[in-house]
């Protein structure tokens, strides 16, 4: 009996998963544990391995389509084995068929457009390259097993097309297509969620950003001294970002109005600090949360932050550990950015943007000295608090950074 491969549930809050890429095609042999597809949810991406050895009999969910967790996405069994397709799969295939029919009735182009032909054996990667180049795959001679079209076959076809005389190309390319070449990408998975949340954040809050610079010369010296004492490897390394996190936590305790959220016309003030640290991924952004950060030392903040960031980049962080933050820090300093305008992670009241530190001449009394300055940007919700209390919080953060020993007392 054919084995059903279902869309996994990547966290309690997951409502939909998207097949981002099929690594195997119908009719391909697969080994148990072999990678067959890649999927993504709102905040997590992961690879799907085959649960059994056999042949990929049917792909029930095409690339780019979102389905609820538990939905069958493909079947694996013996060659020529008949499968019983579920009603949900029939609906998915019906939608795919209707989309294909709509595309086939669109205005014809003089470009050779790739045909939807399931009888043409072609690898998923080769199909993507062919579609991007507007190649008719039925005219490509496959050199793979059983005449299957490989990536190399498509690349060779593109080279031949590019080497044709200019006059012949002008005959096959429409005037509109020759003006501009572009590639369209469907907004799905993590990018779709980020797009919706950023738009919602700007439309449903009164955001204002203020900036200042903190003299972190003494902080850098403290960080270097701590490195000599406790740093044994990268995992135990305490960075400037860890000290910034501690300064923010202490400042939030002194200014509780910033450690809040605006929900349903009500301001919620939180006793505990659940600190979100933005982590950039290859295809998006996530915000792991250090819970009860007020109870952590600088070293504990560093350890927890690195563990969460590592798991986030590996796609092993459940959605529960990326929700519930009361304040967020976003650091673009490694990209050379100084000041920027971070967007609120609503319903939070504030988010701190950290820029790239730089050296500058600064007067200390009557003497001009070389100091290291750190650009900071604070975005806050003006519905919750005004500029004066927000600036007071910001000034407290600056004080802790410029007097780093006070963070350790």
C-alpha positions as semicolon CSV with decimal commas, in nm:
position;residue;x (nm);y (nm);z (nm)
1;X;0,000;0,000;0,000
2;X;0,128;0,344;-0,095
3;X;0,274;0,556;0,186
4;X;0,123;0,899;0,237
5;X;0,360;1,191;0,297
6;X;0,177;1,472;0,477
7;X;0,244;1,839;0,543
8;X;0,398;1,844;0,895
9;X;0,284;2,080;1,169
10;X;0,575;2,311;1,247
11;X;0,450;2,455;1,575
12;X;0,114;2,497;1,744
13;X;0,037;2,824;1,566
14;X;0,096;2,689;1,213
15;X;-0,212;2,719;0,992
16;X;-0,063;2,659;0,648
17;X;0,248;2,510;0,490
18;X;0,381;2,571;0,140
19;X;0,581;2,332;-0,079
20;X;0,864;2,559;-0,191
21;X;1,039;2,299;-0,408
22;X;1,007;1,937;-0,518
23;X;1,348;1,766;-0,535
24;X;1,199;1,456;-0,693
25;X;0,953;1,410;-0,978
26;X;0,675;1,159;-1,037
27;X;0,826;0,826;-1,134
28;X;1,157;0,888;-0,959
29;X;1,297;0,624;-0,727
30;X;1,359;0,736;-0,370
31;X;1,545;0,590;-0,075
32;X;1,422;0,605;0,282
33;X;1,551;0,927;0,438
34;X;1,627;1,085;0,100
35;X;1,534;1,450;0,050
36;X;1,220;1,476;-0,163
37;X;1,089;1,829;-0,102
38;X;1,138;2,158;0,082
39;X;0,852;2,326;0,268
40;X;0,801;2,647;0,461
41;X;0,547;2,789;0,700
42;X;0,502;3,141;0,830
43;X;0,836;3,144;1,011
44;X;1,007;2,808;0,956
45;X;1,161;2,629;0,658
46;X;1,258;2,263;0,650
47;X;1,332;1,970;0,421
48;X;1,104;1,669;0,386
49;X;1,265;1,324;0,377
50;X;1,107;1,014;0,230
51;X;0,955;0,793;0,501
52;X;0,997;0,481;0,286
53;X;1,184;0,334;-0,009
54;X;1,002;0,314;-0,340
55;X;0,878;0,529;-0,627
56;X;0,722;0,875;-0,610
57;X;0,379;0,783;-0,747
58;X;0,194;1,111;-0,723
59;X;0,251;1,474;-0,625
60;X;-0,071;1,602;-0,469
61;X;0,046;1,955;-0,387
62;X;0,234;2,159;-0,650
63;X;0,516;2,401;-0,574
64;X;0,398;2,731;-0,429
65;X;0,066;2,596;-0,302
66;X;-0,032;2,634;0,063
67;X;-0,221;2,358;0,247
68;X;-0,315;2,294;0,613
69;X;-0,095;2,064;0,826
70;X;-0,184;1,698;0,784
71;X;-0,268;1,733;0,413
72;X;-0,118;1,461;0,191
73;X;0,141;1,618;-0,037
74;X;0,260;1,304;-0,219
75;X;0,247;0,923;-0,231
76;X;0,537;0,677;-0,231
77;X;0,497;0,310;-0,319
78;X;0,578;0,038;-0,569
79;X;0,605;0,115;-0,940
80;X;0,264;0,111;-1,117
81;X;0,088;0,080;-0,781
82;X;-0,258;0,234;-0,778
83;X;-0,334;0,493;-0,513
84;X;-0,658;0,618;-0,364
85;X;-0,655;0,997;-0,386
86;X;-0,826;1,181;-0,102
87;X;-1,095;1,442;-0,162
88;X;-0,863;1,720;-0,045
89;X;-0,607;1,615;-0,307
90;X;-0,875;1,617;-0,576
91;X;-0,964;1,975;-0,488
92;X;-0,596;2,077;-0,502
93;X;-0,548;1,916;-0,842
94;X;-0,870;2,079;-0,961
95;X;-0,742;2,424;-0,866
96;X;-0,410;2,354;-1,037
97;X;-0,591;2,241;-1,351
98;X;-0,810;2,551;-1,358
99;X;-0,501;2,773;-1,320
100;X;-0,337;2,592;-1,610
101;X;-0,646;2,634;-1,829
102;X;-0,657;3,005;-1,751
103;X;-0,290;3,046;-1,844
104;X;-0,344;2,855;-2,168
105;X;-0,630;3,088;-2,272
106;X;-0,422;3,402;-2,212
107;X;-0,314;3,624;-2,498
108;X;-0,063;3,429;-2,709
109;X;0,298;3,547;-2,728
110;X;0,553;3,494;-2,999
111;X;0,790;3,364;-2,731
112;X;0,825;2,984;-2,710
113;X;0,630;2,921;-2,390
114;X;0,679;2,610;-2,182
115;X;0,385;2,370;-2,221
116;X;0,212;2,197;-1,932
117;X;0,276;1,838;-2,033
118;X;0,303;1,576;-1,759
119;X;0,435;1,323;-2,013
120;X;0,757;1,521;-2,054
121;X;1,008;1,385;-1,805
122;X;1,206;1,673;-1,655
123;X;1,373;1,737;-1,321
124;X;1,224;2,012;-1,098
125;X;1,539;2,224;-1,125
126;X;1,546;2,189;-1,503
127;X;1,176;2,281;-1,525
128;X;1,235;2,600;-1,324
129;X;1,526;2,705;-1,546
130;X;1,323;2,632;-1,859
131;X;1,025;2,832;-1,734
132;X;1,247;3,128;-1,645
133;X;1,393;3,121;-1,998
134;X;1,050;3,068;-2,162
135;X;1,163;2,746;-2,331
136;X;0,929;2,488;-2,478
137;X;1,038;2,174;-2,292
138;X;0,873;1,950;-2,549
139;X;1,142;2,055;-2,796
140;X;1,433;1,974;-2,566
141;X;1,604;1,636;-2,608
142;X;1,659;1,476;-2,266
143;X;1,984;1,290;-2,196
144;X;1,891;1,160;-1,851
145;X;1,755;0,815;-1,761
146;X;1,455;0,728;-1,974
147;X;1,498;1,045;-2,180
148;X;1,447;1,271;-1,878
149;X;1,545;1,634;-1,931
150;X;1,824;1,742;-1,698
151;X;1,950;2,082;-1,589
152;X;2,242;2,047;-1,830
153;X;2,001;1,982;-2,121
154;X;1,813;2,304;-2,049
155;X;2,134;2,505;-2,011
156;X;2,257;2,371;-2,344
157;X;1,925;2,469;-2,508
158;X;1,963;2,822;-2,370
159;X;2,317;2,848;-2,509
160;X;2,193;2,745;-2,854
161;X;1,914;3,001;-2,838
162;X;2,157;3,277;-2,741
163;X;2,396;3,183;-3,022
164;X;2,130;3,220;-3,295
165;X;2,162;3,518;-3,532
166;X;2,020;3,846;-3,408
167;X;1,766;3,861;-3,692
168;X;1,623;3,524;-3,595
169;X;1,595;3,631;-3,233
170;X;1,407;3,945;-3,332
171;X;1,152;3,730;-3,511
172;X;1,092;3,512;-3,205
173;X;1,084;3,785;-2,941
174;X;0,787;4,016;-2,921
175;X;0,852;4,394;-2,900
176;X;0,710;4,405;-2,547
177;X;0,928;4,120;-2,424
178;X;1,242;4,267;-2,580
179;X;1,201;4,591;-2,386
180;X;1,241;4,436;-2,043
181;X;1,311;4,093;-1,901
182;X;1,181;4,023;-1,552
183;X;1,117;3,739;-1,317
184;X;0,806;3,718;-1,103
185;X;0,813;3,555;-0,761
186;X;0,506;3,446;-0,570
187;X;0,480;3,594;-0,221
188;X;0,440;3,286;-0,001
189;X;0,543;3,144;0,332
190;X;0,767;3,359;0,550
191;X;0,784;3,652;0,305
192;X;0,404;3,664;0,287
193;X;0,377;3,683;0,666
194;X;0,649;3,949;0,693
195;X;0,481;4,159;0,423
196;X;0,144;4,142;0,600
197;X;0,286;4,214;0,945
198;X;0,498;4,511;0,833
199;X;0,206;4,667;0,648
200;X;-0,025;4,607;0,943
201;X;0,232;4,755;1,183
202;X;0,264;5,080;0,989
203;X;-0,109;5,115;0,925
204;X;-0,229;5,041;1,279
205;X;0,015;5,230;1,502
206;X;0,151;5,582;1,541
207;X;0,523;5,520;1,492
208;X;0,792;5,778;1,560
209;X;1,168;5,723;1,544
210;X;1,426;5,920;1,742
211;X;1,805;5,878;1,727
212;X;2,113;5,939;1,937
213;X;2,474;5,825;1,971
214;X;2,624;5,656;2,274
215;X;2,995;5,672;2,359
216;X;3,083;5,303;2,395
217;X;3,459;5,342;2,429
218;X;3,458;5,217;2,790
219;X;3,206;4,943;2,702
220;X;3,437;4,806;2,432
221;X;3,723;4,794;2,682
222;X;3,500;4,608;2,930
223;X;3,396;4,363;2,659
224;X;3,761;4,295;2,572
225;X;3,848;4,242;2,938
226;X;3,559;3,998;2,984
227;X;3,678;3,809;2,677
228;X;4,014;3,742;2,841
229;X;3,846;3,610;3,153
230;X;3,553;3,394;3,035
231;X;3,576;3,359;2,657
232;X;3,687;3,012;2,553
233;X;3,507;2,976;2,220
234;X;3,254;3,153;1,996
235;X;2,958;3,001;2,180
236;X;3,064;3,161;2,510
237;X;3,171;3,491;2,357
238;X;3,008;3,801;2,506
239;X;2,951;4,064;2,238
240;X;2,860;4,431;2,246
241;X;2,507;4,324;2,145
242;X;2,478;4,123;2,468
243;X;2,568;4,430;2,673
244;X;2,315;4,633;2,474
245;X;2,052;4,372;2,557
246;X;2,133;4,404;2,927
247;X;2,117;4,784;2,908
248;X;1,775;4,764;2,743
249;X;1,640;4,520;3,003
250;X;1,755;4,740;3,292
251;X;1,612;5,050;3,122
252;X;1,276;4,881;3,066
253;X;1,257;4,805;3,436
254;X;1,312;5,173;3,513
255;X;1,062;5,282;3,247
256;X;0,783;5,019;3,254
257;X;0,562;5,219;3,016
258;X;0,800;5,117;2,734
259;X;0,766;4,749;2,830
260;X;0,408;4,737;2,710
261;X;0,168;4,660;2,427
262;X;-0,129;4,841;2,273
263;X;-0,410;4,586;2,231
264;X;-0,778;4,662;2,163
265;X;-0,763;5,025;2,278
266;X;-0,593;4,915;2,601
267;X;-0,232;4,958;2,714
268;X;-0,095;4,641;2,873
269;X;0,204;4,692;3,106
270;X;0,419;4,382;3,161
271;X;0,608;4,301;3,478
272;X;0,854;4,066;3,308
273;X;1,076;4,157;3,015
274;X;1,051;3,915;2,724
275;X;1,323;4,041;2,494
276;X;1,303;3,976;2,119
277;X;1,628;3,970;1,920
278;X;1,576;3,998;1,542
279;X;1,766;3,730;1,345
280;X;1,813;3,756;0,969
281;X;1,763;3,436;0,768
282;X;1,832;3,365;0,404
283;X;1,468;3,419;0,308
284;X;1,338;3,646;0,581
285;X;1,348;3,757;0,940
286;X;1,246;3,599;1,270
287;X;1,244;3,728;1,628
288;X;1,341;3,465;1,888
289;X;1,238;3,563;2,242
290;X;1,448;3,551;2,560
291;X;1,181;3,512;2,827
292;X;1,217;3,669;3,172
293;X;1,528;3,851;3,057
294;X;1,529;4,062;3,374
295;X;1,647;3,753;3,565
296;X;1,947;3,698;3,334
297;X;2,306;3,814;3,371
298;X;2,493;3,945;3,068
299;X;2,653;3,604;3,027
300;X;2,316;3,427;3,044
301;X;2,166;3,669;2,790
302;X;2,459;3,595;2,559
303;X;2,418;3,218;2,592
304;X;2,041;3,218;2,544
305;X;2,058;3,462;2,254
306;X;2,315;3,255;2,066
307;X;2,127;2,930;2,125
308;X;1,801;3,079;1,995
309;X;1,970;3,239;1,692
310;X;2,144;2,912;1,601
311;X;1,823;2,710;1,618
312;X;1,640;2,978;1,420
313;X;1,895;2,962;1,137
314;X;1,874;2,582;1,138
315;X;1,494;2,598;1,115
316;X;1,458;2,419;1,449
317;X;1,285;2,696;1,644
318;X;0,909;2,643;1,705
319;X;0,673;2,936;1,665
320;X;0,611;2,940;2,041
321;X;0,967;3,067;2,094
322;X;0,916;3,348;1,844
323;X;0,605;3,504;1,998
324;X;0,522;3,697;2,312
325;X;0,809;3,948;2,315
326;X;0,752;4,279;2,497
327;X;1,039;4,472;2,334
328;X;1,267;4,402;2,036
329;X;1,626;4,479;1,936
330;X;1,731;4,489;1,569
331;X;2,103;4,516;1,486
332;X;2,223;4,619;1,139
333;X;2,568;4,725;1,252
334;X;2,741;4,435;1,079
335;X;2,616;4,575;0,745
336;X;2,774;4,916;0,806
337;X;2,438;5,087;0,862
338;X;2,436;5,373;1,112
339;X;2,087;5,511;1,182
340;X;1,774;5,347;1,040
341;X;1,402;5,334;1,109
342;X;1,308;4,997;1,260
343;X;0,941;4,902;1,227
344;X;0,754;4,806;1,541
345;X;0,696;4,438;1,610
346;X;0,335;4,514;1,701
347;X;0,165;4,515;1,943
348;X;0,489;4,606;2,120
349;X;0,545;4,971;2,212
350;X;0,913;4,997;2,124
351;X;1,200;4,859;1,916
352;X;1,567;4,959;1,933
353;X;1,776;4,975;1,617
354;X;2,153;4,932;1,660
355;X;2,392;5,070;1,399
356;X;2,763;5,035;1,323
357;X;3,003;5,185;1,578
358;X;3,268;5,424;1,447
359;X;3,554;5,633;1,583
360;X;3,525;6,012;1,600
361;X;3,698;6,303;1,775
362;X;3,503;6,409;2,085
363;X;3,571;6,684;2,337
364;X;3,614;6,547;2,690
365;X;3,617;6,868;2,888
366;X;3,874;7,088;2,711
367;X;4,059;6,795;2,554
368;X;3,984;6,642;2,214
369;X;3,999;6,262;2,225
370;X;3,931;5,970;1,997
371;X;3,614;5,793;2,107
372;X;3,393;5,514;1,970
373;X;3,033;5,617;1,905
374;X;2,738;5,381;1,859
375;X;2,436;5,507;1,655
376;X;2,102;5,404;1,804
377;X;1,745;5,441;1,672
378;X;1,434;5,404;1,887
379;X;1,093;5,359;1,726
380;X;0,798;5,384;1,965
381;X;0,418;5,390;1,946
382;X;0,303;5,747;2,013
383;X;-0,038;5,614;2,117
384;X;0,122;5,461;2,427
385;X;0,367;5,729;2,531
386;X;0,488;6,071;2,421
387;X;0,827;6,191;2,309
388;X;0,947;6,298;2,655
389;X;0,905;5,963;2,837
390;X;1,035;5,778;2,530
391;X;1,343;6,002;2,529
392;X;1,389;5,944;2,902
393;X;1,399;5,568;2,838
394;X;1,642;5,623;2,550
395;X;1,867;5,838;2,769
396;X;1,874;5,562;3,033
397;X;1,989;5,310;2,771
398;X;2,262;5,554;2,670
399;X;2,369;5,599;3,035
400;X;2,409;5,225;3,090
401;X;2,612;5,189;2,771
402;X;2,839;5,479;2,860
403;X;2,878;5,361;3,221
404;X;2,895;4,983;3,161
405;X;3,005;4,890;3,513
406;X;2,663;4,995;3,643
407;X;2,513;4,705;3,448
408;X;2,718;4,460;3,652
409;X;2,648;4,603;3,999
